[in-house]
Amino acid sequence: MGVPTVPTHGTRVFIRNAAGDTDIEILGHTGISGLNGERNERDQTTLVDNDEVVAVGEVRRYGTVTLNLLHSEDDPGQIALEAAYLAVPQEKSTIVWLFPTGRARKFDCWVKNWPFENGELEQDYKGTINLRVTGGVAVEDNYTILTGP
């Protein structure tokens, strides 16, 4: 008997609407990765130490999340993501990364870019969207998708 793993098939990604009461699904995503930040290290080694002395900082940094997608002009989640990217001044967006197991990672972020890739013959436009995580990441089991008032 092996250790249970988390499958990727069935992963869902949402962006929360501005009112904070509805999770809008990003339907065209093909992959997601990230939460790759790390805590700072403080070197506390002195000239009399024979070994390095390092303390890990208290502040958690969650880094970035990369969302790969097939561009779609009528995907409500992509429309909301692009609107967040284009907003001046930009406001933080809330993203919900829902695993097939029902566990979710929820975080605030900035939408850093909105690129188009693969503009070639007989291809679909793709994009690799970078999200800069701000603050903490909430972990919830048995997440309930917000569907509005």
mmCIF file of C-alpha atoms in Angstrom:
data_model
loop_
_atom_site.group_PDB
_atom_site.id
_atom_site.type_symbol
_atom_site.label_atom_id
_atom_site.label_comp_id
_atom_site.label_asym_id
_atom_site.label_seq_id
_atom_site.Cartn_x
_atom_site.Cartn_y
_atom_site.Cartn_z
ATOM 1 C CA MET A 1 0.000 0.000 0.000
ATOM 2 C CA GLY A 2 1.454 3.354 -1.073
ATOM 3 C CA VAL A 3 1.185 6.799 0.349
ATOM 4 C CA PRO A 4 -1.929 8.641 -0.946
ATOM 5 C CA THR A 5 -1.034 11.324 -3.484
ATOM 6 C CA VAL A 6 -2.835 14.387 -4.803
ATOM 7 C CA PRO A 7 -3.939 13.976 -8.439
ATOM 8 C CA THR A 8 -3.761 16.964 -10.785
ATOM 9 C CA HIS A 9 -6.741 15.975 -12.939
ATOM 10 C CA GLY A 10 -9.799 17.760 -11.604
ATOM 11 C CA THR A 11 -7.890 20.783 -10.280
ATOM 12 C CA ARG A 12 -10.020 23.928 -10.417
ATOM 13 C CA VAL A 13 -8.918 27.554 -10.183
ATOM 14 C CA PHE A 14 -11.153 30.508 -9.297
ATOM 15 C CA ILE A 15 -10.828 34.274 -9.045
ATOM 16 C CA ARG A 16 -13.107 35.962 -6.530
ATOM 17 C CA ASN A 17 -15.309 38.816 -7.744
ATOM 18 C CA ALA A 18 -14.818 42.354 -6.418
ATOM 19 C CA ALA A 19 -17.760 42.042 -4.017
ATOM 20 C CA GLY A 20 -16.075 38.991 -2.466
ATOM 21 C CA ASP A 21 -19.162 36.788 -2.660
ATOM 22 C CA THR A 22 -18.618 34.766 -5.865
ATOM 23 C CA ASP A 23 -15.816 32.488 -7.063
ATOM 24 C CA ILE A 24 -15.522 32.777 -10.856
ATOM 25 C CA GLU A 25 -13.961 29.666 -12.375
ATOM 26 C CA ILE A 26 -11.042 30.054 -14.778
ATOM 27 C CA LEU A 27 -12.081 27.367 -17.238
ATOM 28 C CA GLY A 28 -9.214 27.415 -19.728
ATOM 29 C CA HIS A 29 -6.327 26.687 -17.360
ATOM 30 C CA THR A 30 -4.003 23.877 -18.396
ATOM 31 C CA GLY A 31 -1.599 23.947 -15.476
ATOM 32 C CA ILE A 32 -0.776 25.687 -12.241
ATOM 33 C CA SER A 33 2.333 25.759 -10.101
ATOM 34 C CA GLY A 34 3.925 27.884 -7.463
ATOM 35 C CA LEU A 35 3.763 29.053 -3.891
ATOM 36 C CA ASN A 36 7.508 28.911 -4.363
ATOM 37 C CA GLY A 37 8.595 31.599 -1.924
ATOM 38 C CA GLU A 38 10.771 31.033 1.074
ATOM 39 C CA ARG A 39 11.632 32.675 4.351
ATOM 40 C CA ASN A 40 14.693 34.864 4.519
ATOM 41 C CA GLU A 41 17.801 33.591 6.206
ATOM 42 C CA ARG A 42 19.790 35.657 8.673
ATOM 43 C CA ASP A 43 23.443 34.786 8.870
ATOM 44 C CA GLN A 44 24.434 35.052 12.538
ATOM 45 C CA THR A 45 27.858 33.491 12.147
ATOM 46 C CA THR A 46 30.597 35.223 14.115
ATOM 47 C CA LEU A 47 34.328 35.196 13.620
ATOM 48 C CA VAL A 48 34.742 32.761 16.519
ATOM 49 C CA ASP A 49 32.224 30.203 15.170
ATOM 50 C CA ASN A 50 33.534 27.036 13.547
ATOM 51 C CA ASP A 51 30.215 26.345 11.829
ATOM 52 C CA GLU A 52 27.758 28.588 10.047
ATOM 53 C CA VAL A 53 24.947 29.896 12.252
ATOM 54 C CA VAL A 54 21.769 30.715 10.352
ATOM 55 C CA ALA A 55 18.369 31.774 11.648
ATOM 56 C CA VAL A 56 15.271 31.505 9.481
ATOM 57 C CA GLY A 57 13.181 34.661 9.333
ATOM 58 C CA GLU A 58 9.692 34.898 10.790
ATOM 59 C CA VAL A 59 8.017 36.372 7.705
ATOM 60 C CA ARG A 60 6.580 33.767 5.354
ATOM 61 C CA ARG A 61 6.945 34.621 1.692
ATOM 62 C CA TYR A 62 4.816 32.600 -0.664
ATOM 63 C CA GLY A 63 6.353 33.921 -3.871
ATOM 64 C CA THR A 64 4.516 33.502 -7.130
ATOM 65 C CA VAL A 65 1.960 31.249 -8.749
ATOM 66 C CA THR A 66 2.104 30.512 -12.458
ATOM 67 C CA LEU A 67 -1.158 29.800 -14.250
ATOM 68 C CA ASN A 68 -0.946 28.295 -17.744
ATOM 69 C CA LEU A 69 -4.021 28.701 -19.901
ATOM 70 C CA LEU A 70 -5.509 28.569 -23.358
ATOM 71 C CA HIS A 71 -6.781 32.073 -24.088
ATOM 72 C CA SER A 72 -10.533 32.325 -24.483
ATOM 73 C CA GLU A 73 -12.495 35.507 -25.136
ATOM 74 C CA ASP A 74 -15.587 34.160 -23.359
ATOM 75 C CA ASP A 75 -14.099 32.464 -20.284
ATOM 76 C CA PRO A 76 -15.571 34.429 -17.328
ATOM 77 C CA GLY A 77 -12.549 33.691 -15.148
ATOM 78 C CA GLN A 78 -10.107 34.895 -17.788
ATOM 79 C CA ILE A 79 -12.184 38.028 -18.311
ATOM 80 C CA ALA A 80 -11.942 38.739 -14.560
ATOM 81 C CA LEU A 81 -8.175 37.990 -14.531
ATOM 82 C CA GLU A 82 -7.535 40.326 -17.460
ATOM 83 C CA ALA A 83 -9.673 43.053 -15.878
ATOM 84 C CA ALA A 84 -7.576 42.736 -12.693
ATOM 85 C CA TYR A 85 -4.402 43.040 -14.763
ATOM 86 C CA LEU A 86 -5.649 46.108 -16.674
ATOM 87 C CA ALA A 87 -7.088 47.957 -13.660
ATOM 88 C CA VAL A 88 -5.386 51.229 -12.777
ATOM 89 C CA PRO A 89 -4.594 51.328 -9.977
ATOM 90 C CA GLN A 90 -4.406 47.555 -9.761
ATOM 91 C CA GLU A 91 -6.173 45.983 -6.828
ATOM 92 C CA LYS A 92 -5.370 42.654 -5.263
ATOM 93 C CA SER A 93 -7.282 39.640 -6.493
ATOM 94 C CA THR A 94 -8.235 36.590 -4.460
ATOM 95 C CA ILE A 95 -7.424 33.251 -6.071
ATOM 96 C CA VAL A 96 -8.726 29.871 -4.941
ATOM 97 C CA TRP A 97 -6.690 26.846 -6.031
ATOM 98 C CA LEU A 98 -8.962 23.844 -5.429
ATOM 99 C CA PHE A 99 -7.436 20.377 -5.434
ATOM 100 C CA PRO A 100 -9.513 17.359 -6.511
ATOM 101 C CA THR A 101 -9.346 16.201 -2.878
ATOM 102 C CA GLY A 102 -11.516 19.159 -1.773
ATOM 103 C CA ARG A 103 -8.615 20.950 -0.081
ATOM 104 C CA ALA A 104 -8.078 24.532 -1.237
ATOM 105 C CA ARG A 105 -5.304 27.088 -1.111
ATOM 106 C CA LYS A 106 -6.691 30.651 -1.029
ATOM 107 C CA PHE A 107 -4.508 33.741 -1.397
ATOM 108 C CA ASP A 108 -4.443 37.380 -2.447
ATOM 109 C CA CYS A 109 -2.215 38.356 -5.345
ATOM 110 C CA TRP A 110 -1.339 40.845 -8.046
ATOM 111 C CA VAL A 111 -1.853 39.767 -11.666
ATOM 112 C CA LYS A 112 1.597 40.609 -13.025
ATOM 113 C CA ASN A 113 1.249 39.902 -16.751
ATOM 114 C CA TRP A 114 -1.151 38.919 -19.536
ATOM 115 C CA PRO A 115 0.954 37.436 -22.367
ATOM 116 C CA PHE A 116 -0.041 35.687 -25.584
ATOM 117 C CA GLU A 117 2.114 32.822 -26.818
ATOM 118 C CA ASN A 118 2.030 30.341 -29.715
ATOM 119 C CA GLY A 119 0.623 32.671 -32.388
ATOM 120 C CA GLU A 120 1.617 30.129 -35.008
ATOM 121 C CA LEU A 121 -0.119 28.266 -37.790
ATOM 122 C CA GLU A 122 -2.779 25.840 -36.528
ATOM 123 C CA GLN A 123 -2.140 26.627 -32.869
ATOM 124 C CA ASP A 124 -4.226 28.053 -30.058
ATOM 125 C CA TYR A 125 -3.051 31.136 -28.186
ATOM 126 C CA LYS A 126 -1.658 30.248 -24.795
ATOM 127 C CA GLY A 127 -0.467 32.312 -21.893
ATOM 128 C CA THR A 128 1.611 31.909 -18.782
ATOM 129 C CA ILE A 129 0.105 34.274 -16.223
ATOM 130 C CA ASN A 130 2.269 35.200 -13.240
ATOM 131 C CA LEU A 131 0.549 35.994 -9.975
ATOM 132 C CA ARG A 132 2.516 37.608 -7.129
ATOM 133 C CA VAL A 133 1.198 36.265 -3.839
ATOM 134 C CA THR A 134 0.752 38.904 -1.141
ATOM 135 C CA GLY A 135 0.272 37.950 2.476
ATOM 136 C CA GLY A 136 -0.557 34.488 3.718
ATOM 137 C CA VAL A 137 -2.119 31.430 2.142
ATOM 138 C CA ALA A 138 -5.223 29.985 3.764
ATOM 139 C CA VAL A 139 -5.657 26.216 3.593
ATOM 140 C CA GLU A 140 -9.200 24.877 3.803
ATOM 141 C CA ASP A 141 -10.452 21.307 3.746
ATOM 142 C CA ASN A 142 -13.764 20.564 2.006
ATOM 143 C CA TYR A 143 -13.832 24.021 0.418
ATOM 144 C CA THR A 144 -17.253 25.348 -0.573
ATOM 145 C CA ILE A 145 -17.268 27.404 -3.785
ATOM 146 C CA LEU A 146 -18.886 30.816 -3.277
ATOM 147 C CA THR A 147 -21.820 31.228 -5.657
ATOM 148 C CA GLY A 148 -23.027 34.716 -4.752
ATOM 149 C CA PRO A 149 -25.717 36.219 -2.561
#
